[in-house]
Coordinates of C-alpha atoms in Angstrom, one line a residue:
Chain A
X39 CA -5.0 14.5 17.4
X40 CA -5.0 10.8 18.2
X41 CA -2.7 8.6 20.2
X42 CA -0.8 5.9 18.4
X43 CA -0.1 3.9 21.6
X44 CA 1.3 5.7 24.6
X45 CA 4.6 6.8 22.8
X46 CA 3.2 8.6 19.7
X47 CA 0.5 11.0 18.7
X48 CA -0.8 11.6 15.2
X49 CA -1.7 15.1 14.3
X50 CA -3.5 16.6 11.2
X51 CA -1.3 18.4 8.7
X52 CA -2.8 21.7 7.8
X53 CA -3.5 22.3 4.1
X54 CA -0.8 24.3 2.3
X55 CA 1.9 23.8 5.0
X56 CA 5.0 22.2 3.6
X57 CA 6.0 18.8 5.0
X58 CA 9.5 20.3 5.7
X59 CA 8.2 23.2 7.8
X60 CA 6.1 20.8 9.8
X61 CA 9.0 18.3 10.2
X62 CA 11.4 21.0 11.2
X63 CA 9.0 22.4 13.8
X64 CA 8.2 19.1 15.3
X65 CA 11.8 17.7 15.3
X66 CA 12.8 20.7 17.4
X67 CA 9.8 20.4 19.8
X68 CA 10.8 19.6 23.4
X69 CA 10.7 15.9 24.3
X70 CA 9.9 14.8 20.8
X71 CA 12.4 12.0 19.8
X72 CA 11.3 11.6 16.2
X73 CA 8.8 12.7 13.6
X74 CA 7.1 11.2 10.5
X75 CA 5.2 13.5 8.1
X76 CA 2.8 12.1 5.5
X77 CA 0.6 13.9 3.0
X78 CA -2.1 14.7 5.5
X79 CA -0.7 13.8 8.9
X80 CA 2.3 14.2 11.2
X81 CA 3.3 11.9 14.0
X82 CA 5.5 12.7 17.0
X83 CA 7.3 9.9 18.9
X84 CA 8.4 10.2 22.5
X85 CA 9.1 8.4 25.8
X86 CA 5.7 7.6 27.4
X87 CA 7.1 8.8 30.7
X88 CA 8.0 12.2 29.2
X89 CA 5.1 13.4 27.1
X90 CA 5.5 16.6 24.9
X91 CA 3.2 19.5 25.2
X92 CA 0.5 19.8 22.5
X93 CA 2.1 21.4 19.4
X94 CA -1.2 22.2 17.7
X95 CA -1.0 26.0 18.4
X96 CA 2.5 26.2 17.0
X97 CA 1.5 24.2 14.0
X98 CA -1.5 26.5 13.3
X99 CA 0.9 29.4 13.1
X100 CA 3.0 27.9 10.3
X101 CA 2.7 29.9 7.1
X102 CA 1.6 28.0 4.0
X103 CA 4.1 27.7 1.2
X104 CA 7.2 25.9 0.0
X105 CA 10.6 25.8 1.8
X106 CA 13.2 28.1 0.3
X107 CA 15.9 25.6 -0.2
X108 CA 14.0 23.1 -2.4
X109 CA 16.4 21.1 -4.5
X110 CA 16.0 20.1 -8.1
X111 CA 17.2 16.6 -8.8
X112 CA 17.5 14.7 -12.1
X113 CA 17.4 10.9 -12.0
X114 CA 18.6 9.0 -15.1
X115 CA 16.3 6.2 -16.0
X116 CA 16.1 3.2 -18.3
X117 CA 12.6 2.2 -19.1
X118 CA 13.1 -1.6 -18.9
X119 CA 10.8 -2.6 -16.1
X120 CA 9.0 -6.0 -16.1
X121 CA 5.5 -4.3 -15.9
X122 CA 6.1 -1.7 -18.6
X123 CA 4.1 -3.6 -21.3
X124 CA 1.3 -4.3 -18.9
X125 CA 1.1 -0.7 -17.8
X126 CA 1.1 0.4 -21.4
X127 CA -1.6 -2.0 -22.3
X128 CA -3.8 -1.0 -19.4
X129 CA -3.3 2.7 -20.2
X130 CA -4.0 2.0 -23.9
X131 CA -0.6 3.6 -24.8
X132 CA 2.6 2.2 -26.3
X133 CA 5.4 1.4 -23.9
X134 CA 7.4 4.2 -25.6
X135 CA 4.7 6.7 -24.8
X136 CA 4.5 5.5 -21.2
X137 CA 8.3 6.1 -20.9
X138 CA 8.0 9.5 -22.5
X139 CA 5.1 10.6 -20.3
X140 CA 6.9 9.4 -17.1
X141 CA 10.1 11.2 -18.1
X142 CA 8.4 14.4 -19.1
X143 CA 6.7 15.2 -15.8
X144 CA 8.2 17.2 -13.0
X145 CA 7.6 15.5 -9.7
X146 CA 7.5 16.8 -6.1
X147 CA 8.6 14.6 -3.1
X148 CA 5.4 14.3 -1.1
X149 CA 6.7 12.2 1.7
X150 CA 9.4 9.7 2.7
X151 CA 8.3 6.4 4.1
X152 CA 7.9 2.6 3.7
X153 CA 11.7 2.1 3.4
X154 CA 14.8 4.2 4.3
X155 CA 15.0 6.8 1.6
X156 CA 11.8 5.8 -0.3
X157 CA 10.4 9.1 -1.7
X158 CA 6.8 9.1 -2.8
X159 CA 6.8 11.4 -5.9
X160 CA 3.6 13.2 -6.8
X161 CA 3.0 14.5 -10.3
X162 CA 2.5 11.3 -12.3
X163 CA 0.6 11.9 -15.5
X164 CA -3.0 10.9 -14.8
X165 CA -3.0 8.6 -17.8
X166 CA -0.5 6.4 -16.0
X167 CA -2.4 6.1 -12.7
X168 CA -3.3 2.6 -11.8
X169 CA -3.6 0.6 -8.6
X170 CA -0.8 -1.4 -6.9
X171 CA -0.4 -5.0 -8.2
X172 CA -3.0 -7.4 -6.7
X173 CA -0.1 -9.7 -5.6
X174 CA 3.0 -7.9 -4.4
X175 CA 6.4 -9.2 -5.6
X176 CA 8.4 -11.0 -2.9
X177 CA 11.4 -9.2 -4.1
X178 CA 11.7 -5.9 -6.0
X179 CA 15.3 -5.1 -7.0
X180 CA 17.0 -2.0 -5.6
X181 CA 16.7 1.1 -7.9
X182 CA 13.5 -0.3 -9.6
X183 CA 11.2 2.6 -10.6
X184 CA 7.6 1.9 -9.8
X185 CA 4.2 3.5 -10.2
X186 CA 1.1 3.1 -8.1
X187 CA -2.0 5.3 -7.6
X188 CA -0.9 8.9 -8.2
X189 CA 2.8 8.2 -7.3
X190 CA 6.0 7.1 -8.7
X191 CA 9.2 6.2 -6.7
X192 CA 12.5 4.5 -6.7
X193 CA 13.0 1.5 -4.5
X194 CA 16.2 2.1 -2.4
X195 CA 16.8 -1.5 -1.4
X196 CA 15.6 -4.9 -2.5
X197 CA 12.3 -5.6 -0.7
X198 CA 8.9 -7.0 -1.2
X199 CA 6.8 -4.5 -3.2
X200 CA 3.5 -4.0 -4.9
X201 CA 4.2 -1.2 -7.3
X202 CA 4.2 -1.6 -11.1
X203 CA 7.8 -1.6 -12.2
X204 CA 8.5 0.4 -15.3
X205 CA 12.2 1.1 -15.2
X206 CA 15.5 1.3 -13.4
X207 CA 17.2 4.3 -11.9
X208 CA 20.9 4.7 -12.9
X209 CA 23.6 6.5 -10.9
X210 CA 21.2 7.4 -8.1
X211 CA 21.5 6.5 -4.4
X212 CA 18.2 7.0 -2.7
X213 CA 19.7 6.2 0.7
X214 CA 23.3 6.0 1.9
X215 CA 24.5 4.9 5.3
X216 CA 26.6 8.1 5.6
X217 CA 24.2 10.7 4.3
X218 CA 20.8 9.2 4.9
X219 CA 18.0 9.9 2.4
X220 CA 18.9 11.6 -0.8
X221 CA 15.6 13.4 -1.1
X222 CA 13.5 15.5 1.3
X223 CA 9.8 16.4 1.1
X224 CA 9.4 19.4 -1.3
X225 CA 12.3 18.5 -3.5
X226 CA 11.6 18.5 -7.3
X227 CA 12.5 15.5 -9.3
X228 CA 12.7 14.8 -13.0
X229 CA 13.6 11.5 -14.7
X230 CA 16.0 11.7 -17.7
X231 CA 15.5 8.9 -20.1
X232 CA 18.7 7.1 -21.1
X233 CA 17.2 3.9 -22.4
Chain B
X291 CA 12.2 8.0 11.1
X292 CA 11.6 11.1 9.0
X293 CA 14.0 9.5 6.5
X294 CA 12.1 6.3 6.4
X295 CA 14.4 4.5 8.9
X296 CA 12.7 2.3 11.4
X297 CA 13.3 3.0 15.1
X298 CA 15.2 -0.2 15.5
X299 CA 16.6 -1.4 18.9
X300 CA 16.3 -4.8 20.6
X301 CA 13.2 -6.9 19.9
X302 CA 12.9 -7.2 23.7
X303 CA 14.8 -4.3 25.2
X304 CA 14.2 -5.5 28.8
X305 CA 16.1 -8.8 28.1
X306 CA 18.9 -6.9 26.4
X307 CA 19.2 -4.8 29.5
X308 CA 19.4 -7.9 31.7
X309 CA 22.1 -9.5 29.6
X310 CA 24.1 -6.2 29.6
X311 CA 23.5 -5.7 33.4
X312 CA 25.0 -9.2 34.0
X313 CA 28.3 -7.9 32.8
X314 CA 28.1 -4.4 34.0
X315 CA 27.4 -2.8 30.6
X316 CA 25.0 0.1 30.1
X317 CA 21.6 -1.3 29.3
X318 CA 21.6 -0.5 25.6
X319 CA 25.2 -1.6 24.7
X320 CA 25.6 -3.6 21.5
X321 CA 25.1 -7.3 22.1
X322 CA 24.0 -10.4 20.1
X323 CA 20.2 -10.9 19.5
X324 CA 19.8 -14.6 19.1
X325 CA 16.9 -16.5 17.4
X326 CA 17.6 -20.1 18.0
X327 CA 20.9 -21.3 19.5
X328 CA 24.6 -20.7 18.8
X329 CA 28.1 -21.6 20.0
X330 CA 30.7 -18.9 20.8
X331 CA 34.4 -19.2 21.2
X332 CA 36.6 -16.7 23.0
X333 CA 39.6 -15.7 20.8
X334 CA 42.7 -13.9 22.0
X335 CA 41.6 -13.2 25.6
X336 CA 39.2 -14.3 28.3
X337 CA 35.6 -13.1 27.8
X338 CA 32.9 -12.3 30.3
X339 CA 29.5 -13.1 28.8
X340 CA 26.0 -12.1 30.1
X341 CA 22.8 -13.8 29.2
X342 CA 19.2 -12.5 29.2
X343 CA 18.4 -14.6 32.3
X344 CA 21.1 -12.7 34.2
X345 CA 23.6 -15.5 34.1
X346 CA 27.3 -14.6 33.8
X347 CA 29.9 -16.9 32.2
X348 CA 33.6 -16.4 32.0
X349 CA 35.3 -18.0 29.0
X350 CA 39.1 -18.6 28.9
X351 CA 40.9 -17.9 25.6
X352 CA 39.8 -20.7 23.3
X353 CA 37.0 -21.9 25.5
X354 CA 33.5 -22.4 23.9
X355 CA 30.0 -21.8 25.2
X356 CA 26.9 -23.3 23.8
X357 CA 23.9 -21.1 24.1
X358 CA 20.8 -23.3 23.4
X359 CA 17.6 -22.0 21.9
X360 CA 15.0 -21.1 24.6
X361 CA 11.6 -22.7 24.7
X362 CA 10.2 -20.0 26.9
X363 CA 11.4 -17.0 24.9
X364 CA 11.2 -15.9 21.2
X365 CA 14.7 -14.5 21.4
X366 CA 17.8 -14.6 23.6
X367 CA 20.5 -12.0 24.3
X368 CA 24.2 -12.6 24.7
X369 CA 26.2 -9.6 25.9
X370 CA 30.0 -9.3 26.4
X371 CA 31.6 -7.2 29.0
X372 CA 32.9 -4.0 27.2
X373 CA 30.2 -4.5 24.5
X374 CA 30.6 -5.5 20.9
X375 CA 32.8 -3.1 19.0
X376 CA 30.9 -2.6 15.8
X377 CA 30.7 0.7 14.0
X378 CA 27.9 3.2 14.7
X379 CA 25.6 3.7 11.7
X380 CA 22.7 6.2 11.8
X381 CA 23.3 6.8 15.5
X382 CA 23.2 3.1 16.6
X383 CA 25.0 -0.2 16.5
X384 CA 22.0 -2.4 15.6
X385 CA 21.4 -4.1 12.3
X386 CA 18.8 -2.9 9.8
X387 CA 18.4 -5.9 7.6
X388 CA 16.3 -4.3 4.8
X389 CA 18.9 -1.7 4.2
X390 CA 21.9 -4.0 4.8
X391 CA 23.0 -1.4 7.3
X392 CA 24.7 -1.4 10.7
X393 CA 25.5 -4.1 13.1
X394 CA 28.0 -6.6 11.7
X395 CA 28.2 -5.8 8.0
X396 CA 24.5 -5.2 7.8
X397 CA 23.6 -8.9 7.9
X398 CA 22.7 -11.7 10.2
X399 CA 25.7 -13.3 11.9
X400 CA 26.9 -16.6 10.5
X401 CA 29.3 -19.3 11.5
X402 CA 32.9 -18.1 11.4
X403 CA 32.2 -14.5 12.1
X404 CA 34.8 -12.9 14.5
X405 CA 33.3 -10.0 16.4
X406 CA 35.6 -7.4 18.0
X407 CA 34.9 -6.7 21.6
X408 CA 35.6 -4.0 24.1
X409 CA 35.9 -0.3 24.7
X410 CA 32.6 0.4 26.4
X411 CA 32.8 1.8 29.9
X412 CA 31.4 -0.2 32.8
X413 CA 28.0 0.9 34.1
X414 CA 26.6 0.5 37.6
X415 CA 23.1 -0.6 38.5
X416 CA 21.2 -3.7 37.5
X417 CA 18.4 -4.2 35.1
X418 CA 14.8 -4.1 36.4
X419 CA 13.1 -7.4 36.8
X420 CA 11.1 -8.3 33.7
X421 CA 8.2 -10.6 34.6
X422 CA 7.2 -12.3 31.3
X423 CA 3.8 -13.1 32.9
X424 CA 2.5 -15.0 29.9
X425 CA -1.0 -15.3 31.5
X426 CA -1.3 -11.5 31.9
X427 CA -3.0 -9.9 28.9
X428 CA -1.1 -7.5 26.7
X429 CA -2.5 -4.0 27.3
X430 CA -3.6 -1.9 24.2
X431 CA -4.9 1.5 23.5
X432 CA -7.7 1.8 20.9
X433 CA -5.8 2.5 17.6
X434 CA -6.3 5.5 15.4
X435 CA -8.3 3.5 12.8
X436 CA -10.9 1.7 15.0
X437 CA -13.8 3.3 13.0
X438 CA -12.5 1.4 9.9
X439 CA -13.4 -1.8 11.6
X440 CA -16.6 -3.6 12.4
X441 CA -18.0 -2.3 15.7
X442 CA -17.3 -5.7 17.3
X443 CA -13.6 -5.8 16.3
X444 CA -12.2 -4.4 19.5
X445 CA -14.2 -6.9 21.5
X446 CA -13.1 -9.7 19.3
X447 CA -9.5 -8.6 19.8
X448 CA -9.9 -9.2 23.6
X449 CA -12.2 -12.2 23.4
X450 CA -9.8 -15.0 22.6
X451 CA -6.1 -15.8 22.5
X452 CA -4.0 -15.2 19.4
X453 CA -1.1 -17.5 18.4
X454 CA 2.3 -16.2 17.5
X455 CA 3.0 -17.5 13.9
X456 CA 6.4 -18.6 12.5
X457 CA 6.6 -15.8 10.0
X458 CA 7.0 -13.3 12.9
X459 CA 10.3 -11.3 12.8
X460 CA 11.7 -7.9 13.8
X461 CA 9.3 -6.2 11.4
X462 CA 6.2 -7.6 13.0
X463 CA 4.7 -10.3 15.1
X464 CA 2.2 -12.1 13.0
X465 CA -0.8 -13.5 14.9
X466 CA -3.5 -16.1 14.1
X467 CA -6.8 -16.1 15.9
X468 CA -10.3 -14.7 15.4
X469 CA -10.5 -12.6 12.3
X470 CA -10.7 -8.8 12.8
X471 CA -13.3 -7.6 10.3
X472 CA -12.7 -4.4 8.4
X473 CA -15.5 -2.2 7.1
X474 CA -13.5 -1.5 3.9
X475 CA -11.2 -3.6 1.8
X476 CA -9.1 -0.8 0.3
X477 CA -6.0 0.3 2.0
X478 CA -5.8 3.9 2.7
X479 CA -3.0 6.3 1.7
X480 CA 0.0 5.9 3.8
X481 CA -0.2 6.9 7.5
X482 CA 2.5 7.0 10.2
X483 CA 3.1 3.8 12.1
X484 CA 4.6 3.0 15.5
X485 CA 6.1 0.1 17.4
X486 CA 3.2 -1.9 18.9
X487 CA 0.6 -0.8 16.4
X488 CA -1.7 -3.7 15.5
X489 CA -2.3 -3.4 11.8
X490 CA -4.8 -5.5 10.0
X491 CA -4.5 -6.4 6.3
X492 CA -7.6 -7.4 4.4
X493 CA -7.1 -11.0 5.4
X494 CA -8.1 -10.0 8.9
X495 CA -5.0 -11.6 10.5
X496 CA -3.2 -8.9 12.7
X497 CA 0.4 -8.0 12.7
X498 CA 1.9 -6.3 15.8
X499 CA 4.7 -4.0 14.6
X500 CA 8.2 -4.6 15.9
X501 CA 11.3 -2.4 16.0
X502 CA 12.1 -2.6 12.3
X503 CA 8.6 -1.6 11.2
X504 CA 8.1 0.5 8.0
X505 CA 7.6 4.1 9.1
X506 CA 4.4 4.4 7.1
X507 CA 1.9 2.0 5.7
X508 CA -1.7 1.7 4.4
X509 CA -3.2 -1.0 6.6
X510 CA -5.6 0.3 9.3
X511 CA -4.5 0.1 12.9
X512 CA -7.2 -1.3 15.3
X513 CA -5.2 -0.8 18.5
X514 CA -1.7 -0.2 19.8
X515 CA 0.2 -2.1 22.4
X516 CA 1.5 0.0 25.4
X517 CA 5.2 0.6 25.2
X518 CA 5.7 -1.2 28.6
X519 CA 4.0 -4.4 27.1
X520 CA 5.7 -4.4 23.7
X521 CA 8.7 -6.4 25.0
X522 CA 6.4 -9.0 26.7
X523 CA 4.6 -9.6 23.4
X524 CA 7.8 -9.7 21.4
X525 CA 9.2 -12.2 23.8
X526 CA 6.3 -14.7 23.4
X527 CA 7.7 -17.7 21.6
X528 CA 6.4 -19.0 18.2
X529 CA 3.4 -21.2 18.8
X530 CA 2.5 -19.7 22.1
X531 CA -0.5 -17.4 22.7
X532 CA -1.2 -13.9 23.8
X533 CA -4.4 -12.2 24.9
X534 CA -5.2 -8.5 24.7
X535 CA -6.9 -6.1 27.0
X536 CA -8.1 -2.6 26.1
X537 CA -7.0 0.2 28.5
X538 CA -7.6 3.9 28.5
X539 CA -5.0 6.6 28.5
X540 CA -4.7 7.8 32.1
X541 CA -6.2 11.1 33.0
X542 CA -2.8 12.8 33.6
X543 CA -1.8 12.1 30.0
X544 CA -5.1 13.5 28.6
X545 CA -4.7 16.7 30.6
X546 CA -1.2 17.2 29.2
X547 CA -2.1 16.5 25.6
X548 CA -5.5 18.3 25.2

């Protein structure tokens, strides 16, 4: 457990405990204002003058396993990204094969971060794993589908970005002002190829 | 933040509070955050305006006020009595530029914008004094990732001033000064971030995260500015310098947490 300034504390996330269970526990913890859960950590945010009690004992009691209300979401995708050819060439596959491999996996939302509604999706075919681009783009368009390391994701808004862009999501709103993020950690996602 | 939304809020909350207090608004009421200068005109009724220095100005209908850029501050605040009447989005009235969300149409204000006013109840009490104290170092706690830096990095952070660079914005204050040397060049998998965290890309030039920081990121955090000093750092104008001083969590805090 480590302080991140005097208004936040980072905690280890126990193996096997779902991000959702951890998020729900910590969001309900007294004096906690907000929570961020990543693949291996959780962070609680609070007023420095009103510090929460240590939640470690409660976290240790969380049972491993998936939440019961995991959603299954299909995102339609056109594989028309500016980096598709380069990704294919580096993977020694055809662009067609890259698109098929991407669209035939089932992904799990590992965490939400980086931008409102940006879901890091785990489950990328290992043949498609490659690092982020050496020079990030100044502007990635909204709904671009990117891949980097072991993840894929859909950019919710135009923003700078370093992921390799292979396609465009169609008819999907990763984040709306009214409903917030469309996906939650633990949700299952598939891409349905439409082009 | 669990949905990837930054915490938001004023870049310098203490100055927003002073502007609001000048017109008897509650400290966090929606107001204008101003980088540079602007001219305002009252339309349709007299307006009571409050500025971050505590000044109060009454404009008659049709009267204009020029608010010049400040040389001593990175940002100014202009509050109106009754507050700005913009819709609430995600629990607040501020603007999140990256999402085009909140505030006035999710974007920076531009000439010709007509902002509705009024409706907020008056609040008693005045804002606390906010000494900018530019000669006082900014207090930091050792960050979660200090081991990912050269052993001397935390001393280097305190050894010389850092200059606030023009690319600084609500996402982060970019600093130039002695390079902070990392042990590794790869960025780790994403970790949670917080306002005030001093993250260091491989270039060695630090960024102090502001209210619109991404909720997660891969750059290591060498140290984190105390909440009470975040506003002071953010108020430091472009081209001016800051110094840092390492402090320890007080004993009371450690007893509560461990």
